[in-house]
CSV table of C-alpha atoms in Angstrom, one decimal:
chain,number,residue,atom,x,y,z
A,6,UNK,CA,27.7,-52.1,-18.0
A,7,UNK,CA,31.3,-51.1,-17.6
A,8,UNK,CA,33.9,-53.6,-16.4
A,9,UNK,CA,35.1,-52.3,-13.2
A,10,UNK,CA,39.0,-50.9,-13.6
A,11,UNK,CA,41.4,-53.2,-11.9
A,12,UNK,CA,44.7,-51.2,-10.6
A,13,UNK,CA,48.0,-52.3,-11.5
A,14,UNK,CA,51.1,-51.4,-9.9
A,15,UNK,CA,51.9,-47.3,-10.6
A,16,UNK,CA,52.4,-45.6,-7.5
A,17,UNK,CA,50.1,-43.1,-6.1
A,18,UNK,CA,48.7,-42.1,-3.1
A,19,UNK,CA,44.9,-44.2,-2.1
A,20,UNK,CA,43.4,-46.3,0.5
A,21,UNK,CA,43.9,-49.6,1.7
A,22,UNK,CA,41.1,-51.8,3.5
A,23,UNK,CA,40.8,-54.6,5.5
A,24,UNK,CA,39.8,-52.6,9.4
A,25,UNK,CA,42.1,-50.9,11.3
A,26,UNK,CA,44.9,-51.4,8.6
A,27,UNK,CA,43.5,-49.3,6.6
A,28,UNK,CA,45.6,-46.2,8.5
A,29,UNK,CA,48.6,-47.2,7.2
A,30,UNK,CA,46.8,-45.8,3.3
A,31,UNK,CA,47.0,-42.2,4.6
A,32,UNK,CA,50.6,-42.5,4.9
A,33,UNK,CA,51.7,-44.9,2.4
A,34,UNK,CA,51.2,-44.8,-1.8
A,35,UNK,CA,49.2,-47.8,-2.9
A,36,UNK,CA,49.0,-48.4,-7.0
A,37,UNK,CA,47.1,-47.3,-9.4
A,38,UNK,CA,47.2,-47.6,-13.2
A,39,UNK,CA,44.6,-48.5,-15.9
A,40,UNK,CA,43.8,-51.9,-17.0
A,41,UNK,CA,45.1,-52.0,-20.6
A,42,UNK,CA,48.3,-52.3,-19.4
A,43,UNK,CA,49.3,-55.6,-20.9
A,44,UNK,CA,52.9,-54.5,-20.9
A,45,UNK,CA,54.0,-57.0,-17.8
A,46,UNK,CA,51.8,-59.9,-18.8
A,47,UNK,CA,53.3,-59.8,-22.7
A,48,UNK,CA,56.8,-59.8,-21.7
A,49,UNK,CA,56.4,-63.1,-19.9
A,50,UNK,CA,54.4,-64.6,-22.6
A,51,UNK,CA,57.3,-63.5,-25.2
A,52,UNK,CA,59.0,-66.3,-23.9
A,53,UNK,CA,56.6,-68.9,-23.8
A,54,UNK,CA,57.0,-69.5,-28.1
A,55,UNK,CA,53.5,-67.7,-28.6
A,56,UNK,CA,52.0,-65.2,-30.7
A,57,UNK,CA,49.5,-63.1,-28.8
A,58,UNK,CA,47.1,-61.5,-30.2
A,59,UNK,CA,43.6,-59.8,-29.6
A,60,UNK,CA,40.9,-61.2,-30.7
A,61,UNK,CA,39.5,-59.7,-33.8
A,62,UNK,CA,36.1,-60.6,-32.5
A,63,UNK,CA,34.0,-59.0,-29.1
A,64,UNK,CA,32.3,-63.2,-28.7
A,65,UNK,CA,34.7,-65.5,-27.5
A,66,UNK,CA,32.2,-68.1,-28.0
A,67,UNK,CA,33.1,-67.5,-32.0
A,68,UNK,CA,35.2,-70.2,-34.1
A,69,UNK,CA,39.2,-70.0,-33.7
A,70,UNK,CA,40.4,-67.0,-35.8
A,71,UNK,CA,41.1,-67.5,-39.4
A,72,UNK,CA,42.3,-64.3,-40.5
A,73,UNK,CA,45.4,-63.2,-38.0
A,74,UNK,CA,46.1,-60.6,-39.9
A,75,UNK,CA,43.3,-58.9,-39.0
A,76,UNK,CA,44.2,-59.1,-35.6
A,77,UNK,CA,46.5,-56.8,-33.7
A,78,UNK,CA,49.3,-58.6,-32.0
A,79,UNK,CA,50.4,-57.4,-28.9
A,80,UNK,CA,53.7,-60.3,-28.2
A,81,UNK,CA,55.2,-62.5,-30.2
A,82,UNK,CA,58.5,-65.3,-30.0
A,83,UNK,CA,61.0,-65.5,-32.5
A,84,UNK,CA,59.8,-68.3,-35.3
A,85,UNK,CA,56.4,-68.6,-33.3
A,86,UNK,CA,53.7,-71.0,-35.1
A,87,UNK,CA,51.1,-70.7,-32.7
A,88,UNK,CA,48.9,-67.7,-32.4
A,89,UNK,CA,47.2,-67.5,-29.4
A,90,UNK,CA,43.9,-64.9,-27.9
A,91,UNK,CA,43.8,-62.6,-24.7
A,92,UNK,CA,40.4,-62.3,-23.9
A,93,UNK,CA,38.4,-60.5,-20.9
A,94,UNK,CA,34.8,-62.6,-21.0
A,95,UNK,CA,32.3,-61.4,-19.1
A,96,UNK,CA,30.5,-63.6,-16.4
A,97,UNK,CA,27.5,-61.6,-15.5
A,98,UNK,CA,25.7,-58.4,-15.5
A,99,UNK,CA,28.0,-56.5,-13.3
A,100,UNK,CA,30.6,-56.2,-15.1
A,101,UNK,CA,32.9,-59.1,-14.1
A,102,UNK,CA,35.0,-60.9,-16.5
A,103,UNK,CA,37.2,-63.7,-16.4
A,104,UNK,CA,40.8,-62.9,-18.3
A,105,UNK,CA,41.5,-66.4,-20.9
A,106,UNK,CA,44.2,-67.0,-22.7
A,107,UNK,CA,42.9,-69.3,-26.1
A,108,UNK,CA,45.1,-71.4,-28.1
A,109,UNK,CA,42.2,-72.5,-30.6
A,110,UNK,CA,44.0,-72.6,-33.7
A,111,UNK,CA,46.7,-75.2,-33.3
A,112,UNK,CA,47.6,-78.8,-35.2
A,113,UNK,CA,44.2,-80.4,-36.3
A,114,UNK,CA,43.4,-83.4,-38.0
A,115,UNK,CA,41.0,-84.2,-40.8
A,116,UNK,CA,38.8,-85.2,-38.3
A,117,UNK,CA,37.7,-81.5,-37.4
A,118,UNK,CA,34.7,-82.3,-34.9
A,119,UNK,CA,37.2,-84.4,-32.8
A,120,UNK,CA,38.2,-81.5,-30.8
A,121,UNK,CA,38.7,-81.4,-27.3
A,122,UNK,CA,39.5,-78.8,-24.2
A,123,UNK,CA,41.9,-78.2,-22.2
A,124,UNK,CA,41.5,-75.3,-19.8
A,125,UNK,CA,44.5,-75.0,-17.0
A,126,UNK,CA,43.7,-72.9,-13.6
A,127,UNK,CA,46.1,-71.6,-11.6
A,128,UNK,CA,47.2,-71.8,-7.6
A,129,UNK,CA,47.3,-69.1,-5.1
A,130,UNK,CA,49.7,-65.8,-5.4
A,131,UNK,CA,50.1,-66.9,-9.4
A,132,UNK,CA,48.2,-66.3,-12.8
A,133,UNK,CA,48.2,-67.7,-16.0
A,134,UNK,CA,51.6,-65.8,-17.1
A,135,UNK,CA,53.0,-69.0,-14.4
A,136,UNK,CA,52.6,-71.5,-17.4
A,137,UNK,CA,54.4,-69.5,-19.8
A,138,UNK,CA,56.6,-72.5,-20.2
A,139,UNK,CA,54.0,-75.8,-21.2
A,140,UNK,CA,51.6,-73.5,-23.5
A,141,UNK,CA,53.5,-74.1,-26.9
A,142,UNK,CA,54.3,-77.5,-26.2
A,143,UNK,CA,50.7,-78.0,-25.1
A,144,UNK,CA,49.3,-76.9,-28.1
A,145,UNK,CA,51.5,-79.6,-30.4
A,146,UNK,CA,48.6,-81.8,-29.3
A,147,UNK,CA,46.4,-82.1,-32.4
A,148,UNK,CA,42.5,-81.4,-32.1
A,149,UNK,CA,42.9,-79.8,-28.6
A,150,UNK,CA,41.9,-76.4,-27.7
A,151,UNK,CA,43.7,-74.7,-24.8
A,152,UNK,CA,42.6,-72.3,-22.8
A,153,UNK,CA,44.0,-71.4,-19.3
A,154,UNK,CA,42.1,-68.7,-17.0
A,155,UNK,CA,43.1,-66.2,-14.3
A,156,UNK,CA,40.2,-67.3,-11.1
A,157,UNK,CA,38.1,-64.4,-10.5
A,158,UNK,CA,39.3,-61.7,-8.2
A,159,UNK,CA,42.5,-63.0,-8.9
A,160,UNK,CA,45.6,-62.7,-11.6
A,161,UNK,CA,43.8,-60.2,-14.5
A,162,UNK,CA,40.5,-60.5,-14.1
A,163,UNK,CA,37.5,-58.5,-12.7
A,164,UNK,CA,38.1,-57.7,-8.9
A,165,UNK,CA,34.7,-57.9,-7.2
A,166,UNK,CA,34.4,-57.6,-3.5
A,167,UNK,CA,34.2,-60.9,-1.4
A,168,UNK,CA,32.3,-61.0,1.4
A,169,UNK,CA,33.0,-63.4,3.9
A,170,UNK,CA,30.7,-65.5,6.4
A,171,UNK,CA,33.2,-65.8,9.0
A,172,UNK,CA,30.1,-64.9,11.5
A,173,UNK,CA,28.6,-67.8,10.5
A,174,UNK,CA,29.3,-71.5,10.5
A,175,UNK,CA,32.6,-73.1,9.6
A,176,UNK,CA,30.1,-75.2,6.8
A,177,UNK,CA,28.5,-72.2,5.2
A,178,UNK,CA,32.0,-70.1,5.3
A,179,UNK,CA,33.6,-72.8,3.5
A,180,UNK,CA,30.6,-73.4,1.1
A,181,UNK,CA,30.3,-69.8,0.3
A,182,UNK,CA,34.1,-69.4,-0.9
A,183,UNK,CA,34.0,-72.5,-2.9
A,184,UNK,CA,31.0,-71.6,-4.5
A,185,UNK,CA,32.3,-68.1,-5.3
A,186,UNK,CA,34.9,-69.8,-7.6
A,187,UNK,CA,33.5,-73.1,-8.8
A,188,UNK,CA,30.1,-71.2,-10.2
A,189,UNK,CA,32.2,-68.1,-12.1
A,190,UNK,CA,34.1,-71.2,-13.7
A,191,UNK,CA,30.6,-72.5,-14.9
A,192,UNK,CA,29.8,-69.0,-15.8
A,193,UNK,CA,32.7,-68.9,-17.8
A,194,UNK,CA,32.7,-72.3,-19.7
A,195,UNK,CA,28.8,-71.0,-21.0
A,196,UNK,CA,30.1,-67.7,-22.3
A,197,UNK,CA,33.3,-69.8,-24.4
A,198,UNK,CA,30.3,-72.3,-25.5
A,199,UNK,CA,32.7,-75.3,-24.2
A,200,UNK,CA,30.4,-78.6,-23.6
A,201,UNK,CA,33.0,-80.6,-21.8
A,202,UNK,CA,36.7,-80.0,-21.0
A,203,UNK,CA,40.1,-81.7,-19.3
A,204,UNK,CA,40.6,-79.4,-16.6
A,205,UNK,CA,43.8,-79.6,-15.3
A,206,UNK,CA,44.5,-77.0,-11.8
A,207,UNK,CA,47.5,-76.7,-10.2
A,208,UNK,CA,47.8,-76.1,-6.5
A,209,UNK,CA,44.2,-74.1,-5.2
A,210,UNK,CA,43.6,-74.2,-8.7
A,211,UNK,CA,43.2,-78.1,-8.1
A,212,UNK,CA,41.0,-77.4,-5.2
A,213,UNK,CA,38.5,-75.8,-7.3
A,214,UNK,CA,39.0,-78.0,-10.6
A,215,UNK,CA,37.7,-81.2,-8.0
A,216,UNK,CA,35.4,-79.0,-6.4
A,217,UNK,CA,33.7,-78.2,-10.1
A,218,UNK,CA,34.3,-81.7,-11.5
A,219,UNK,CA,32.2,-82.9,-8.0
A,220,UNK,CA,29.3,-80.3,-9.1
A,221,UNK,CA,29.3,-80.7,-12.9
A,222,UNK,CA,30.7,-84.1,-13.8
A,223,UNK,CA,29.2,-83.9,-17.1
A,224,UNK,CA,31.3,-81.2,-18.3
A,225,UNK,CA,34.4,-82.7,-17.3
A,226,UNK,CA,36.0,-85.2,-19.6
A,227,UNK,CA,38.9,-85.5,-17.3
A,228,UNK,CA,40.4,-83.9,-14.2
A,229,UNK,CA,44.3,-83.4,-13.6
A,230,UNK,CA,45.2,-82.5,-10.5
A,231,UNK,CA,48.3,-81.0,-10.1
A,232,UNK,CA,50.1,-80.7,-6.6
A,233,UNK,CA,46.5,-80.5,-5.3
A,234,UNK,CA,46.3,-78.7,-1.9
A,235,UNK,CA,43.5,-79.5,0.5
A,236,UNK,CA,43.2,-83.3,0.4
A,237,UNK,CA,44.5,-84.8,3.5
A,238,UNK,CA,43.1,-84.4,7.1
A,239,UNK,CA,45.3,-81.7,9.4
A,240,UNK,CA,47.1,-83.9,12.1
A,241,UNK,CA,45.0,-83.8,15.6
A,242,UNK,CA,47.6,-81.6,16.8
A,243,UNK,CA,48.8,-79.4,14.2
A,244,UNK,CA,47.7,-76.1,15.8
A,245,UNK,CA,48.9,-76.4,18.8
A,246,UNK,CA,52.0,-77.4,17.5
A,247,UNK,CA,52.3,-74.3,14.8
A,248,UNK,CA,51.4,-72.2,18.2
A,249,UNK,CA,54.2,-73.4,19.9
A,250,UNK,CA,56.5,-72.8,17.3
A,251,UNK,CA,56.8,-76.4,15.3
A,252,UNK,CA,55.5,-77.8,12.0
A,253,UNK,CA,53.3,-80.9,12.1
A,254,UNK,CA,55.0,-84.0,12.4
A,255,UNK,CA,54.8,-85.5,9.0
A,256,UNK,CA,56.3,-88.8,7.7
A,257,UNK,CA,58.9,-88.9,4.6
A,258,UNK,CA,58.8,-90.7,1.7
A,259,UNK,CA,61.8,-90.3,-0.9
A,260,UNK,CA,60.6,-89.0,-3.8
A,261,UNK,CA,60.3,-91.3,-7.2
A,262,UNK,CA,62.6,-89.9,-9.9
A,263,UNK,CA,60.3,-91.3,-12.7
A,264,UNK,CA,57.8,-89.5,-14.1
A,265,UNK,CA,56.1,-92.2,-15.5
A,266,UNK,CA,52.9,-93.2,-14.2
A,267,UNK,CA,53.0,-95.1,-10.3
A,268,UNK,CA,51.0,-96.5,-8.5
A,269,UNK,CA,52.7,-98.8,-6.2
A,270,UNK,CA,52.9,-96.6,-3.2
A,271,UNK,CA,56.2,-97.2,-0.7
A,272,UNK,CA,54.5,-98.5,2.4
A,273,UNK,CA,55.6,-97.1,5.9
A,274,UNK,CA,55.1,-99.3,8.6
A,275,UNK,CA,53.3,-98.0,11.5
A,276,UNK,CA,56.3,-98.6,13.9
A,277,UNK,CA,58.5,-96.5,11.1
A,278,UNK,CA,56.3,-93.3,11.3
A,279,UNK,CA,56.2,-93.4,14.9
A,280,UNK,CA,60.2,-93.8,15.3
A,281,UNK,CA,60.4,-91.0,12.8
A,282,UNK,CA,58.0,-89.2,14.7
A,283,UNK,CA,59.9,-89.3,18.0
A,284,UNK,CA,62.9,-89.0,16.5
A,285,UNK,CA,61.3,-85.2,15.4
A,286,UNK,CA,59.9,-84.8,18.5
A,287,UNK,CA,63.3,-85.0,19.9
A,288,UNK,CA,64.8,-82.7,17.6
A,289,UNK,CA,61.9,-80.0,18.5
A,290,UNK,CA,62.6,-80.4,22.1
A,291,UNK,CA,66.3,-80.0,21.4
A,292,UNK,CA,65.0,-76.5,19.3
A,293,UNK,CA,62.6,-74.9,21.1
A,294,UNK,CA,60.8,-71.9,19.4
A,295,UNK,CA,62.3,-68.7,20.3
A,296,UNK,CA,58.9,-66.6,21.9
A,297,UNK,CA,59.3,-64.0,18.8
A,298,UNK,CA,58.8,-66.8,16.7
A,299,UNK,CA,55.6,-68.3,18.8
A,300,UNK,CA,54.4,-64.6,18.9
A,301,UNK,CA,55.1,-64.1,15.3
A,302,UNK,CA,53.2,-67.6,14.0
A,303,UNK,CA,50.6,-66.6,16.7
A,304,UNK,CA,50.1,-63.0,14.8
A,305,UNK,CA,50.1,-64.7,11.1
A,306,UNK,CA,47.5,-67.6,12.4
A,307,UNK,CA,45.1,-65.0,14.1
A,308,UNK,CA,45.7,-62.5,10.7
A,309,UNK,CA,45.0,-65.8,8.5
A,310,UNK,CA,41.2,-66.6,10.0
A,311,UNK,CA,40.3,-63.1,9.9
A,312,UNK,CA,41.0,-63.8,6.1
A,313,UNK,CA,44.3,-61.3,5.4
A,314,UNK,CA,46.1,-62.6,3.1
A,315,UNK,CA,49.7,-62.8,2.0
A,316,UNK,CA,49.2,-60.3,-0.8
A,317,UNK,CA,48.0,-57.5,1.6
A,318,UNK,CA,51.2,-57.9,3.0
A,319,UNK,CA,52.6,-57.1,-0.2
A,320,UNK,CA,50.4,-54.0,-0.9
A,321,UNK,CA,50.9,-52.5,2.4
A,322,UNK,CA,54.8,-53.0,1.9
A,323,UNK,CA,54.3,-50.4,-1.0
A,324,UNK,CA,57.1,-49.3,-3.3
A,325,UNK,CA,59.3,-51.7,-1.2
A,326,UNK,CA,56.6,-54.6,-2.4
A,327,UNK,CA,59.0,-55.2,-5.4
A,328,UNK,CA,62.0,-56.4,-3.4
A,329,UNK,CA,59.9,-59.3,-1.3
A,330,UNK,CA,58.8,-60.8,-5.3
A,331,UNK,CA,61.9,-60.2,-6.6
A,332,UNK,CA,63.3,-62.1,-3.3
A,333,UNK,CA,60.4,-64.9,-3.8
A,334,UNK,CA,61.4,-65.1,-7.4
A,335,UNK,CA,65.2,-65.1,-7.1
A,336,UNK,CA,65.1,-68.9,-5.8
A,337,UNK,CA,63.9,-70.3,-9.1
A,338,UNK,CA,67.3,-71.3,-10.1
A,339,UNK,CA,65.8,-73.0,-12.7
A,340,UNK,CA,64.7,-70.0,-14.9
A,341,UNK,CA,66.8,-68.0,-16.6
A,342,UNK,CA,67.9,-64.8,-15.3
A,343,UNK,CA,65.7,-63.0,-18.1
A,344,UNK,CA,62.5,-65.4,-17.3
A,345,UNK,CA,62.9,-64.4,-13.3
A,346,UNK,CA,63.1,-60.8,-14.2
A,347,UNK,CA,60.2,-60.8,-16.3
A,348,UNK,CA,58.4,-63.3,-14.0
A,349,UNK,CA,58.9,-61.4,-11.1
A,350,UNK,CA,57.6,-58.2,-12.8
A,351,UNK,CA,54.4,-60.2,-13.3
A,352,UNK,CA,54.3,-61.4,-10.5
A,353,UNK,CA,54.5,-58.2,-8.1
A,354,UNK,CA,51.6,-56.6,-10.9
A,355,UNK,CA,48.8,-59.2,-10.0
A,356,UNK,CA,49.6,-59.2,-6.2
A,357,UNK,CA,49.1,-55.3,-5.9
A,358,UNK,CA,46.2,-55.4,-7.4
A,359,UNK,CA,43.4,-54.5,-4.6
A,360,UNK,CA,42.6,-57.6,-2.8
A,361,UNK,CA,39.2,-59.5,-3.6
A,362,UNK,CA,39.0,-63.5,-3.5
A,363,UNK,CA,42.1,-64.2,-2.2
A,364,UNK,CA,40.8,-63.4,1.3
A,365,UNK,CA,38.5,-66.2,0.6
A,366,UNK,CA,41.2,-68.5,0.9
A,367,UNK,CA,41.1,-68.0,4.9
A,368,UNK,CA,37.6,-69.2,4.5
A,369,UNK,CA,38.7,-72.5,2.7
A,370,UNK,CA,42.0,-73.4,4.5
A,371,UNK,CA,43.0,-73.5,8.0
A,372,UNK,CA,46.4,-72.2,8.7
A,373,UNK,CA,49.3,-74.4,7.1
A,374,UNK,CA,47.0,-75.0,3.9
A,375,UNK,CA,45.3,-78.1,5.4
A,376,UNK,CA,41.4,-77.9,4.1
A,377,UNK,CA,38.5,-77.0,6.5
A,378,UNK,CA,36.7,-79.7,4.7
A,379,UNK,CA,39.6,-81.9,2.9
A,380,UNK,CA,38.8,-83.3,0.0
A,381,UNK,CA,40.0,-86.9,0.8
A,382,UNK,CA,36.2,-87.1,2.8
A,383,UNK,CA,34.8,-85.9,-0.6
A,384,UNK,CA,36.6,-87.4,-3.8
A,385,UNK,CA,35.5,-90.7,-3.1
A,386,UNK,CA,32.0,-90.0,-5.4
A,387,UNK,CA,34.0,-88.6,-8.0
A,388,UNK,CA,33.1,-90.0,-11.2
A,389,UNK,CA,35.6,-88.0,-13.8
A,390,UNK,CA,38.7,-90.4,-14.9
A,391,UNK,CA,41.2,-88.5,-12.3
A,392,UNK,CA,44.9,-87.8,-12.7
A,393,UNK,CA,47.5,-86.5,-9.8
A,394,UNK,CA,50.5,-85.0,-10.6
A,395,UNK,CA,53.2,-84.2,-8.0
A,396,UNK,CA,56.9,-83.1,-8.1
A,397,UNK,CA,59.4,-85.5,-6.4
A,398,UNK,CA,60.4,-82.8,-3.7
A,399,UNK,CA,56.6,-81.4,-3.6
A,400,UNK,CA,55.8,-79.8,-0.1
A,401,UNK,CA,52.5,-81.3,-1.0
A,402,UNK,CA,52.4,-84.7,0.2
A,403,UNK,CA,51.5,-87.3,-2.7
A,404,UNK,CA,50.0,-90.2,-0.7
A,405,UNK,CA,47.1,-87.9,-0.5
A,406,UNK,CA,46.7,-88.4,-4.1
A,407,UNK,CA,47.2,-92.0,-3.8
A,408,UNK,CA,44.5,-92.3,-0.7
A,409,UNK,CA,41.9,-91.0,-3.1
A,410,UNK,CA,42.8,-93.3,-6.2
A,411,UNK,CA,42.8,-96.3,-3.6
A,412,UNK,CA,39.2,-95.4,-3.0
A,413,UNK,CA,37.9,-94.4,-6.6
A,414,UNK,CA,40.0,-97.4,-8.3
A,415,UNK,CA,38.1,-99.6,-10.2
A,416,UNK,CA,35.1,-97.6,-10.8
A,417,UNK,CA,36.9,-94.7,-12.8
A,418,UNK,CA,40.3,-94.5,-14.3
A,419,UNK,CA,43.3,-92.8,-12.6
A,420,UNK,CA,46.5,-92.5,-13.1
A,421,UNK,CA,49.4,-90.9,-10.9
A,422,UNK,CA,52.8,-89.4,-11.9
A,423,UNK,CA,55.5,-88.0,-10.1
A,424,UNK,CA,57.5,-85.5,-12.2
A,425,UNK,CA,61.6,-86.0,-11.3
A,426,UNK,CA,63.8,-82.6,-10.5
A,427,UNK,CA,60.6,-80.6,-9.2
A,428,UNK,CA,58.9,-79.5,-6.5
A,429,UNK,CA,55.7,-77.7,-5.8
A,430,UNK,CA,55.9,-76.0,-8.9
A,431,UNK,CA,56.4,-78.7,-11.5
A,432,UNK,CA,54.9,-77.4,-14.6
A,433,UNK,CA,57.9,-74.7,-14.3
A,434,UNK,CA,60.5,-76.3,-12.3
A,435,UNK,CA,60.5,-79.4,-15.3
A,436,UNK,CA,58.5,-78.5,-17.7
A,437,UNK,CA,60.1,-80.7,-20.6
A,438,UNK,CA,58.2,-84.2,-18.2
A,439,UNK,CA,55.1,-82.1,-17.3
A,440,UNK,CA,54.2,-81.3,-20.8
A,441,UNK,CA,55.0,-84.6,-22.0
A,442,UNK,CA,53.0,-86.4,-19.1
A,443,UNK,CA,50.3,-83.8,-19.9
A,444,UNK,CA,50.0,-84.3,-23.3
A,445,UNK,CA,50.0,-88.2,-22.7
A,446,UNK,CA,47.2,-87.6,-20.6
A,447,UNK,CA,45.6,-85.4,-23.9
A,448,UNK,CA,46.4,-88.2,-26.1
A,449,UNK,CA,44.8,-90.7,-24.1
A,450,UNK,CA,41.2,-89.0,-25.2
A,451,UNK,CA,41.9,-88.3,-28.5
């Protein structure tokens, strides 16, 4: 069967979806293009000291290419040694497919069975273009195999149509969305032939990584989680308070500016957090909310649990949808001005594209990212040597990662690291102490 044609970002006139929003199609162009327009994704990976290239093969199941030559490459970095695949593998009858990039022809020993896996998954509103930065270093690793995936219905990949069960209960919504991702992940890992694998997800993409490593234990050698959403419990009061206008009051902990392994969590007294917490409740009081901004976190709560997401918001901004990436973009000071320009372009493709499993994140999360079923009640049978990664000004709180290791020490291994000069998004923010913690982490199996 024919893989359905995903639309990328040419504008023309269409429908939208989603209910009653869909008027605002009849007025406004939505985009439309043809999926062999690699254009976008290949300028990013230009920088990231790779030669792309498409596979000479139609079975990505087949050995690492040999013969490059016979291959046509479609990006390449100035004095590039490492050739890597684009793939589209097919899942399943219909015609989905799960878009891979493959590093499998990088530094190997004399010891060529020794190989292992790595396969990187992404967070929410990114793709696998986001780790254009760690994929040469990566692959310096000998006898490992990279691969890193865009999650289906997301970045490149096949957009099916999700269908939630928000009529039913809050157990089978959630169930349903998680397995929506964690079994095309197993579909996947059977068509590439892969027995077992490091999986290493970043944000949501760590989410799902637990979620699969919980299911399928034996085809995980090790789990990385990377700024893993989902993990702690929301505070009792966290809704009301984002109603009224606040965020949750959470403690602070300075952030470590090693990014060598730790373990020996700062501990907050319980008087400490509650003087912190007055002393924010004090502040609030001092700022109350404007009722535009109530009304407005009122409007984005009720849009989020009748699963919009942020992307629609993008699509239905139309040719204007450009200027909010470029805006999102423009903070990463970090990247050059070249890297944000071609990041961004990448960026605004794979969030026009018509909207499939990221409305199942409304399903999975309650508003303000906290899990409807947080992981911290579930990681305690994991029993996959487990790694947490955080950046020292993550939004994502790192004692969440540190509650689960206090649970699962001693049975499996774990390790923790919090990467200096980042934040959420460490593996571009520093990527010279992600790769290296990574790879030390890779080394550690081999």
């Amino acid at each position: 069967m024919a893989k359905p044609e995903p639309v990328f970002p040419v504008w023309g006139s269409g429908s939208s979806s989603q209910g009653a929003f869909s008027l605002f199609g009849r007025f406004w162009p939505r985009a439309a293009a043809t999926k062999d327009d690699h254009q976008i994704e290949l300028a990013l990976l230009a920088d990231s000291g790779l030669k792309v290239v498409s596979p000479s093969t139609s079975d990505p199941s087949q050995p690492p290419l040999t013969n490059h030559e016979s291959a046509t490459t479609l990006a390449t970095s100035a004095s590039s040694d490492v050739v890597a695949e684009l793939l589209d593998v097919d899942i399943d009858s219909e015609g989905n497919y799960i878009h891979t990039l493959a590093i499998r022809n990088n530094k190997q020993t004399s010891n060529a069975k020794a190989r292992h896996s790595l396969v990187i998954t992404h967070g929410y509103f990114t793709g696998l273009g986001f780790f254009f930065r760690n994929y040469h270093e990566l692959s310096q690793v000998p006898d490992w195999d990279i691969y890193s995936i865009d999650w289906l219905g997301m970045g490149r990949s096949s957009r099916p149509k999700y269908v939630s069960k928000r009529g039913e209960s809050e157990d089978a919504r959630v169930a349903h969305a998680e397995s929506f991702f964690v079994e095309s992940l197993e579909e996947w890992r059977e068509r590439m032939g892969i027995e077992r694998m490091t999986l290493c997800g970043h944000s949501f993409g760590g989410y799902m990584s637990a979620l699969y490593a919980l299911k399928y234990p034996e085809r995980v050698e090790k789990l990385v989680l990377v700024s893993p959403i989902g993990i702690p419990k929301a505070p009792p009061d966290f809704e009301d308070r984002l109603r009224q206008g606040h965020g949750p009051a959470r403690r602070r902990i300075p952030p470590s500016s090693s990014c060598t392994p730790e373990y020996e969590s700062a501990e907050i007294t319980d008087a400490a957090v509650k003087a912190e917490e007055a002393s924010e409740a004090a502040a609030n009081k001092l700022n109350e909310p404007s009722r535009a901004r109530r009304l407005m976190i009122g409007m984005a709560m009720n849009l989020w649990e009748r699963n919009f997401a942020p992307q629609w918001v993008v699509r239905t901004a139309g040719p204007l949808s450009r200027r909010l990436i470029d805006w999102y973009i423009g903070r990463f000071e970090w990247l050059s001005e070249t890297q944000r320009t071609a990041l961004s372009a990448y960026a605004h493709q794979i969030s026009v594209l018509p909207g499939s499993s990221e409305s199942a994140l409304g399903d999975i999360l309650r508003p303000g990212a906290f899990a409807r079923r947080p992981l911290i009640d579930r990681l305690g049978s994991i029993t996959v040597p487990t790694v947490f990664m955080y950046g020292a000004n993550d939004w994502v709180d790192f004692t969440g990662g540190e509650q689960v290791i206090r649970r699962i020490a001693g049975r499996v291994s774990t390790n923790l690291y919090r990467i200096s000069q980042a934040g959420h998004n460490l593996h571009l923010e520093n990527p010279a102490e992600f790769n290296n913690a990574l790879a030390a982490e890779m080394r550690a199996i081999s």
